[in-house]
Tab-separated table of C-alpha atoms in Angstrom:
chain	number	residue	atom	x	y	z
A	111	ARG	CA	35.029	22.484	38.684
A	112	GLY	CA	32.762	22.083	35.267
A	113	MET	CA	33.608	19.377	32.807
A	114	ALA	CA	36.311	20.418	30.270
A	115	SER	CA	35.997	21.117	26.717
A	116	TYR	CA	35.411	18.349	24.246
A	117	ALA	CA	37.936	17.680	20.965
A	118	VAL	CA	35.619	15.784	18.716
A	119	ARG	CA	37.400	14.187	16.178
A	120	VAL	CA	34.812	13.879	13.138
A	121	VAL	CA	35.248	10.629	10.916
A	122	PHE	CA	33.627	9.989	7.587
A	123	GLY	CA	31.112	7.417	7.542
A	124	LEU	CA	31.827	3.674	6.901
A	125	SER	CA	35.421	4.559	5.826
A	126	GLY	CA	36.398	5.600	8.894
A	127	ALA	CA	38.583	8.542	7.738
A	128	VAL	CA	39.299	11.189	9.893
A	129	LEU	CA	37.864	14.745	8.262
A	130	GLY	CA	39.028	16.825	11.221
A	131	VAL	CA	38.942	18.022	14.932
A	132	VAL	CA	36.213	20.277	16.562
A	133	PRO	CA	35.887	21.722	19.741
A	134	GLY	CA	32.769	21.437	21.909
A	135	GLU	CA	31.296	22.462	24.894
A	136	PRO	CA	29.269	20.607	27.216
A	137	GLY	CA	26.890	23.186	27.690
A	138	SER	CA	26.399	23.349	23.822
A	139	ASP	CA	24.309	21.154	21.880
A	140	VAL	CA	24.241	18.874	18.808
A	141	SER	CA	22.890	21.812	16.844
A	142	ASP	CA	26.130	23.903	17.640
A	143	LEU	CA	28.611	21.110	17.088
A	144	LYS	CA	26.860	20.941	13.658
A	145	TRP	CA	27.315	24.422	13.081
A	146	ALA	CA	31.011	24.284	14.467
A	147	ILE	CA	31.554	21.448	11.910
A	148	GLU	CA	30.038	23.470	8.997
A	149	SER	CA	32.141	26.378	9.598
A	150	ARG	CA	35.697	24.107	10.161
A	151	LEU	CA	34.815	21.453	7.518
A	152	GLY	CA	32.652	23.021	5.030
A	153	ILE	CA	29.722	20.578	5.304
A	154	PRO	CA	26.336	22.077	5.576
A	155	ASP	CA	24.747	21.125	9.055
A	156	ARG	CA	21.514	19.950	6.987
A	157	GLU	CA	23.245	17.266	5.214
A	158	GLN	CA	25.230	16.304	8.499
A	159	ARG	CA	23.714	13.016	10.013
A	160	LEU	CA	25.855	12.397	13.477
A	161	ILE	CA	26.454	9.115	15.064
A	162	TYR	CA	27.807	8.546	18.294
A	163	ASP	CA	28.014	5.388	20.135
A	164	GLY	CA	25.722	3.809	17.748
A	165	GLN	CA	22.668	6.349	18.206
A	166	VAL	CA	22.139	9.314	16.100
A	167	LEU	CA	22.469	12.652	17.661
A	168	ASP	CA	19.521	15.008	18.006
A	169	GLY	CA	19.915	18.999	17.321
A	170	ASN	CA	18.815	19.452	20.846
A	171	GLU	CA	20.849	16.989	23.349
A	172	LEU	CA	23.514	18.856	25.355
A	173	LEU	CA	27.042	17.529	24.439
A	174	GLY	CA	27.285	16.942	28.371
A	175	GLU	CA	24.753	14.623	28.354
A	176	VAL	CA	25.707	12.682	25.152
A	177	PHE	CA	29.354	12.687	25.565
A	178	GLY	CA	29.657	12.624	29.993
A	179	THR	CA	33.292	13.189	31.328
A	180	CYS	CA	35.110	11.804	27.809
A	181	GLU	CA	37.057	14.451	26.882
A	182	ASP	CA	38.471	12.829	23.499
A	183	VAL	CA	35.417	12.010	21.216
A	184	GLU	CA	34.632	10.320	18.125
A	185	VAL	CA	31.772	11.045	16.123
A	186	ARG	CA	30.752	9.336	12.952
A	187	LEU	CA	29.628	11.714	10.175
A	188	ILE	CA	27.414	10.548	7.376
A	189	ARG	CA	26.706	13.009	4.456
A	190	LEU	CA	22.940	13.343	3.634
A	191	ASP	CA	22.241	13.923	-0.463
A	192	ALA	CA	21.643	18.124	-0.649
A	193	ARG	CA	19.101	17.303	-3.377
A	194	ARG	CA	16.911	15.131	-1.011
A	195	VAL	CA	17.459	17.399	2.102
A	196	GLN	CA	16.634	20.483	0.229
A	197	THR	CA	13.258	18.335	-0.774
A	198	LEU	CA	12.175	17.692	2.490
A	199	HIS	CA	12.927	21.310	3.501
A	200	ASP	CA	10.929	22.723	1.083
A	201	LEU	CA	8.219	20.249	1.886
A	202	GLN	CA	8.446	21.043	5.749
A	203	ALA	CA	8.340	24.725	4.462
A	204	GLY	CA	5.169	24.380	2.390
A	205	ARG	CA	7.228	25.756	-1.100
A	206	LEU	CA	6.533	22.101	-2.297
A	207	THR	CA	3.755	19.764	-2.188
A	208	LEU	CA	3.925	15.939	-2.382
A	209	LEU	CA	1.992	15.285	-5.945
A	210	GLU	CA	5.008	17.685	-7.348
A	211	LEU	CA	7.488	14.809	-6.861
A	212	ASP	CA	8.345	12.149	-8.904
A	213	ALA	CA	7.358	8.355	-7.914
A	214	GLU	CA	10.725	7.455	-6.921
A	215	THR	CA	10.967	10.887	-4.446
A	216	GLN	CA	7.183	10.010	-3.527
A	217	SER	CA	8.197	6.432	-2.536
A	218	ASP	CA	10.694	7.738	0.251
A	219	ARG	CA	9.582	7.234	3.543
A	220	ASP	CA	11.275	10.504	4.964
A	221	VAL	CA	9.701	12.439	2.237
A	222	LEU	CA	6.242	10.980	3.170
A	223	LEU	CA	6.516	11.630	6.828
A	224	ALA	CA	7.510	15.573	6.104
A	225	ALA	CA	4.580	15.936	3.662
A	226	VAL	CA	1.809	14.351	5.931
A	227	ARG	CA	3.564	16.175	8.910
A	228	ARG	CA	3.302	19.291	6.763
A	229	ASP	CA	-0.375	18.701	5.662
A	230	PRO	CA	-2.070	15.392	7.172
A	231	LEU	CA	-4.244	15.218	4.413
A	232	ASN	CA	-1.771	14.308	2.297
A	233	LEU	CA	-1.984	10.816	3.525
A	234	ARG	CA	-4.545	10.482	0.341
A	235	HIS	CA	-1.580	10.665	-1.746
A	236	VAL	CA	0.552	8.248	-0.128
A	237	PRO	CA	1.446	5.782	-2.342
A	238	ALA	CA	0.044	2.044	-2.331
A	239	GLU	CA	3.396	0.281	-1.116
A	240	HIS	CA	3.229	3.164	1.994
A	241	ARG	CA	-0.450	2.444	2.681
A	242	GLY	CA	0.529	-0.103	5.389
A	243	ASP	CA	2.841	2.154	7.353
A	244	ARG	CA	1.182	2.628	10.679
A	245	GLU	CA	3.654	5.255	11.494
A	246	LEU	CA	2.226	7.348	8.735
A	247	ALA	CA	-1.341	6.776	9.869
A	248	LEU	CA	-0.709	7.952	13.470
A	249	VAL	CA	1.669	11.189	12.360
A	250	ALA	CA	-1.380	12.224	10.254
A	251	VAL	CA	-4.439	11.600	12.265
A	252	GLN	CA	-2.528	13.295	15.479
A	253	GLY	CA	-2.329	16.408	13.037
A	254	MET	CA	-5.824	16.362	11.861
A	255	GLY	CA	-8.166	13.952	12.960
A	256	ARG	CA	-10.138	13.708	9.825
A	257	ALA	CA	-7.181	12.278	8.248
A	258	LEU	CA	-8.509	9.042	9.384
A	259	GLU	CA	-10.934	8.882	6.028
A	260	PHE	CA	-7.813	8.416	4.304
A	261	ALA	CA	-6.052	5.634	6.330
A	262	GLY	CA	-6.060	2.316	5.506
A	263	GLU	CA	-9.280	-0.100	6.329
A	264	GLU	CA	-6.610	-1.662	9.038
A	265	PHE	CA	-6.142	1.451	10.917
A	266	ARG	CA	-9.436	2.728	10.870
A	267	ALA	CA	-10.168	-0.706	12.880
A	268	ASP	CA	-6.753	-0.137	14.857
A	269	ARG	CA	-8.125	1.360	18.193
A	270	ASP	CA	-4.800	3.588	18.937
A	271	VAL	CA	-4.789	5.065	15.798
A	272	VAL	CA	-8.895	5.775	16.136
A	273	ILE	CA	-8.510	7.188	19.678
A	274	ALA	CA	-5.288	9.590	18.948
A	275	ALA	CA	-7.760	10.623	15.866
A	276	VAL	CA	-11.076	11.549	17.856
A	277	LYS	CA	-8.829	13.450	20.521
A	278	LYS	CA	-7.944	15.665	17.970
A	279	ASP	CA	-11.446	15.765	16.548
A	280	GLY	CA	-14.493	14.100	17.887
A	281	LEU	CA	-16.238	13.983	14.300
A	282	ALA	CA	-13.444	12.248	12.839
A	283	VAL	CA	-15.419	8.687	14.729
A	284	ARG	CA	-17.520	8.716	11.740
A	285	PHE	CA	-14.388	7.292	9.601
A	286	ALA	CA	-13.603	4.860	12.370
A	287	ALA	CA	-14.774	1.145	11.890
A	288	ASP	CA	-18.189	0.184	12.964
A	289	GLY	CA	-16.872	-1.941	16.043
A	290	LEU	CA	-14.648	1.052	17.319
A	291	GLN	CA	-17.530	3.140	17.028
A	292	ARG	CA	-19.290	1.192	19.245
A	293	ASP	CA	-16.221	0.852	21.784
A	294	PRO	CA	-17.050	3.359	25.102
A	295	GLU	CA	-13.760	4.582	25.215
A	296	VAL	CA	-13.305	5.987	21.727
A	297	ALA	CA	-16.833	7.260	22.025
A	298	SER	CA	-15.959	8.882	25.491
A	299	GLU	CA	-13.130	10.623	23.543
A	300	ALA	CA	-14.912	11.634	20.798
A	301	VAL	CA	-17.566	13.229	22.813
A	302	ARG	CA	-15.495	14.893	24.995
A	303	GLN	CA	-13.512	16.518	21.954
A	304	ASN	CA	-16.657	17.526	20.336
A	305	GLY	CA	-20.255	17.090	22.116
A	306	TRP	CA	-21.818	16.452	18.434
A	307	ALA	CA	-19.690	13.213	18.243
A	308	LEU	CA	-22.900	12.046	20.454
A	309	GLU	CA	-25.008	11.608	17.405
A	310	LEU	CA	-22.259	9.835	15.289
A	311	VAL	CA	-21.215	6.817	18.054
A	312	HIS	CA	-23.319	3.574	18.017
A	313	GLU	CA	-24.608	3.076	21.376
A	314	GLU	CA	-24.720	-0.511	22.270
């Protein structure tokens, strides 16, 4: 016999006030649950952050894997700021650029991640207080190797960041710190991606 349907009790943020109960099927995913919450409780799915057992639920997870055999489930809902959600959505869709945002919004880490995912060269516009954010640098170079040019000096000397960059674009090795241009693994990855990188790596 398959697992039974879930009765998902949705409670609000820190207060724990019950917003309502929505049904869920083991074979449906978290995004389906968000749609059910939107249709029953009127909270847009983009503004929902759902937490179960201390973990933020990802849209692709199947409810059967998340909730297991518990039929009576309680999920905590954090409602995200609608304007911020719209800003993130517009950045991801390319309807808005990082430079069009005010300074306060530009200092929001989620906004910066969205901007760098959309266009890795946005790394050059990251405010000074976030220049030391390694994840931002990694996301940028994994999207476009030459974004390494705009990474902080410490990341151009960071082996993992540089290897991620040259795997995407071998010619990005020219932006690596001198010591890493001599690194055999960095050189090998760069040349494997683009034979012209052989002109750029320093041989010992």
